[in-house]
Coordinates of C-alpha atoms and ligand atoms in Angstrom, one line a residue:
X1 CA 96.8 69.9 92.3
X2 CA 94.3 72.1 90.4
X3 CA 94.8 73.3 87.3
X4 CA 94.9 77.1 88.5
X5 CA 97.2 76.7 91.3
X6 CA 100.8 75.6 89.7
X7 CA 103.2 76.7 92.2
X8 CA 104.4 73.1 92.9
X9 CA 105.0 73.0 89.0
X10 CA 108.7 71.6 88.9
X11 CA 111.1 72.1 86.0
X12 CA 109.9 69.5 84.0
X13 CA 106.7 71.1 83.6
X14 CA 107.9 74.8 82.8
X15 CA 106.6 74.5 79.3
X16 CA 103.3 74.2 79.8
X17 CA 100.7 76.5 78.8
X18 CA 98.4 78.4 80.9
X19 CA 96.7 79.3 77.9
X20 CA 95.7 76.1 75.9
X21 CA 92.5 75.6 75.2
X22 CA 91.8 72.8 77.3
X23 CA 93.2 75.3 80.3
X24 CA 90.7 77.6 79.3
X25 CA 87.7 75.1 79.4
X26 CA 89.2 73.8 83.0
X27 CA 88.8 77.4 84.0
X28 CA 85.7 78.0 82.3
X29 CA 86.9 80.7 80.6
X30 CA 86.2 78.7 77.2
X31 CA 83.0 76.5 76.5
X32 CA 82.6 72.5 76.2
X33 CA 79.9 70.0 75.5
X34 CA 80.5 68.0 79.2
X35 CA 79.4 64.6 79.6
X36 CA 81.2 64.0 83.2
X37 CA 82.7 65.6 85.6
X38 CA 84.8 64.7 88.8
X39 CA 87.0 66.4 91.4
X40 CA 90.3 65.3 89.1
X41 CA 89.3 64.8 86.1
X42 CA 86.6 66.5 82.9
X43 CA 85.1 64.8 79.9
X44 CA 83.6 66.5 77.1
X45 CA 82.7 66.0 73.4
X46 CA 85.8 66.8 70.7
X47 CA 84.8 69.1 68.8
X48 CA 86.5 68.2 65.9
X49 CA 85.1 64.6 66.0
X50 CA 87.1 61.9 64.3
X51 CA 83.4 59.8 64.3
X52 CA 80.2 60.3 66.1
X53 CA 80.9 60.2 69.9
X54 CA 84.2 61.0 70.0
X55 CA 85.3 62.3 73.4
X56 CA 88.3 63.3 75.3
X57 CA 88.9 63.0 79.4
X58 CA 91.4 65.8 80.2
X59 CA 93.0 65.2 84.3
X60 CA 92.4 69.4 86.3
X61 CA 96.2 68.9 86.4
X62 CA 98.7 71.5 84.4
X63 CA 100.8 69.1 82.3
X64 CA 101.3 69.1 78.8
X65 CA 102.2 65.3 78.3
X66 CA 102.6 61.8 80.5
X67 CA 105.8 62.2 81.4
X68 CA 104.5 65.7 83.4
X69 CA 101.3 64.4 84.9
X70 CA 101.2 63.4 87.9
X71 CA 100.8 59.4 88.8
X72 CA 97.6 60.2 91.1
X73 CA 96.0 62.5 88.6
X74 CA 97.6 59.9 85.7
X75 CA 95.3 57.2 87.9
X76 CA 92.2 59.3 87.9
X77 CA 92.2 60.0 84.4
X78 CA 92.3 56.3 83.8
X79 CA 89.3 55.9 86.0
X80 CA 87.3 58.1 84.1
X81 CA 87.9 56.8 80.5
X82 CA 87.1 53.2 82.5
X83 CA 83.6 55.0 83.2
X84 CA 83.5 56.7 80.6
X85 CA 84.0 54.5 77.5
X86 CA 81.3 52.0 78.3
X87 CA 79.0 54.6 78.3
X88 CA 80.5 56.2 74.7
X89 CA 79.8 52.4 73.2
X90 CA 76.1 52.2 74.4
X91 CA 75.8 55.2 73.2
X92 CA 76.9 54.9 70.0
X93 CA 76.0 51.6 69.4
X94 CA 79.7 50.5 68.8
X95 CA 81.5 47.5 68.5
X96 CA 85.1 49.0 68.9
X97 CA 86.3 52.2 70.7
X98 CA 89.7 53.3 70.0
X99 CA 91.6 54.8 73.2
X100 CA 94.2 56.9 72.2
X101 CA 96.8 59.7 74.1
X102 CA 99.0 61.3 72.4
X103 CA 102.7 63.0 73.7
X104 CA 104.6 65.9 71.7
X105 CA 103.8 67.1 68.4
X106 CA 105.9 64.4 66.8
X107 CA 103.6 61.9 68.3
X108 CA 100.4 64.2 66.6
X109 CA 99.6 66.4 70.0
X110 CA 98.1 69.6 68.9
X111 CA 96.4 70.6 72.2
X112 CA 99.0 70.4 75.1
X113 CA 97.2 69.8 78.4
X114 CA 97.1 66.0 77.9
X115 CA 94.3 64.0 77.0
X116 CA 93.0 60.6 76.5
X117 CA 91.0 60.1 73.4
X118 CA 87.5 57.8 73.0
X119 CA 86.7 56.9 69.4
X120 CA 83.8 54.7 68.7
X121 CA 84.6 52.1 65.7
X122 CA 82.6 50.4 63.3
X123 CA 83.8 48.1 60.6
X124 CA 83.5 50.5 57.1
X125 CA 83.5 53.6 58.9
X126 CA 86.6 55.4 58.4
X127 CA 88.4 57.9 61.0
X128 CA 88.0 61.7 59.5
X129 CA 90.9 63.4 59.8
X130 CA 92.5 64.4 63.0
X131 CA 91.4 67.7 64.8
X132 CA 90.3 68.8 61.3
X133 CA 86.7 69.6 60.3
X134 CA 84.5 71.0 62.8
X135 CA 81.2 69.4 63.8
X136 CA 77.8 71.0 64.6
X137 CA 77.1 72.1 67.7
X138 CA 73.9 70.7 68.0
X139 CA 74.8 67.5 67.0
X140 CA 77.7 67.7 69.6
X141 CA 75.4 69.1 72.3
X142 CA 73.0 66.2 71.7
X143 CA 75.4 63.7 71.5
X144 CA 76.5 64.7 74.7
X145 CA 73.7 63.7 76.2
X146 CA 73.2 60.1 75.0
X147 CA 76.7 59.8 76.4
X148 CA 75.1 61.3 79.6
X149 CA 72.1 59.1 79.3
X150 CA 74.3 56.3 78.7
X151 CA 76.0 56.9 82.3
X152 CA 72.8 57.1 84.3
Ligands
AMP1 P1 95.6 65.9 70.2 O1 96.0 66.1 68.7 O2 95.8 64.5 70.7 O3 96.3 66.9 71.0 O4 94.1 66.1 70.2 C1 93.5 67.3 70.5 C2 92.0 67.2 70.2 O5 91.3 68.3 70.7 C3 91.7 67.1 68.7 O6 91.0 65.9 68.5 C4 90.8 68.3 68.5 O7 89.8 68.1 67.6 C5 90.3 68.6 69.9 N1 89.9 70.0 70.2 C6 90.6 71.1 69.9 N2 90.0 72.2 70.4 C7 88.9 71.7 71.1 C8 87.9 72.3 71.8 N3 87.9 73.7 72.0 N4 87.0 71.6 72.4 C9 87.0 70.2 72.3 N5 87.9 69.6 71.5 C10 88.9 70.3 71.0

């Protein structure tokens, strides 16, 4: 189900809003730094990297968390950091990449329209803080396109 049409939304879902940030970008109402797109699912640079290269794959479904999304669109988003990752670590030249998803503020969420996280790792190089200290855009618009480079 697209993002913009939510009138199969069932209870469990009433909390979600149409207004996040990551709506907004689904909508293009807001702007990213894509690397990928497909007919379920978006990747795009963090803008708030936690290290260089670190990228999020969002499903074009309207659910704040797992326990809202939808297995198919649960499935695709899966798929794409499967793609997705590889190409992060070539890259980036990394030897580890961190996947990461977080559910409900208590678990860290900040931005509800759930998302999986891809964090390049290197031995010595510390995480930043999360969602914390904007990066250039630039740098993020360029780094973009290694990842894209990366993925043919
Ligand atoms: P979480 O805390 O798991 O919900 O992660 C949300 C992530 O979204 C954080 O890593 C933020 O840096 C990132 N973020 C917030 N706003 C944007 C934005 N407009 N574009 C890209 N990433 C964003």
């Amino acid at each position: 189900m697209p993002v913009q049409e939510n009138s199969k939304r069932t209870i469990s879902d009433v909390a979600y809003d149409e207004n996040n940030i990551f709506a907004k970008i689904l909508r293009k109402e807001a702007p990213c730094f894509a690397v990928y797109e497909d007919e379920m699912t978006l990747a795009f640079m963090d803008v708030m990297p936690q290290t260089q290269g670190h990228t999020l794959v969002i499903p074009k479904f309207p659910a704040e968390n797992i326990f809202d999304l939808d297995p198919e669109y649960a499935a695709a988003m899966a798929k794409t950091v499967k793609k997705i990752a590889p190409a992060v670590k070539a890259a980036f030249d990394a030897p580890g990449i961190l996947i990461a998803q977080l559910n409900g503020a208590a678990a860290g969420q900040t931005v509800f329209h759930i998302h999986t996280h891809i964090i390049p790792r290197s031995e010595g190089i510390d995480l930043k803080l999360h969602a914390r200290e904007m990066a250039d855009f630039d740098e993020l618009k360029q780094h973009a396109e290694r990842i894209k480079r990366a993925l043919g």
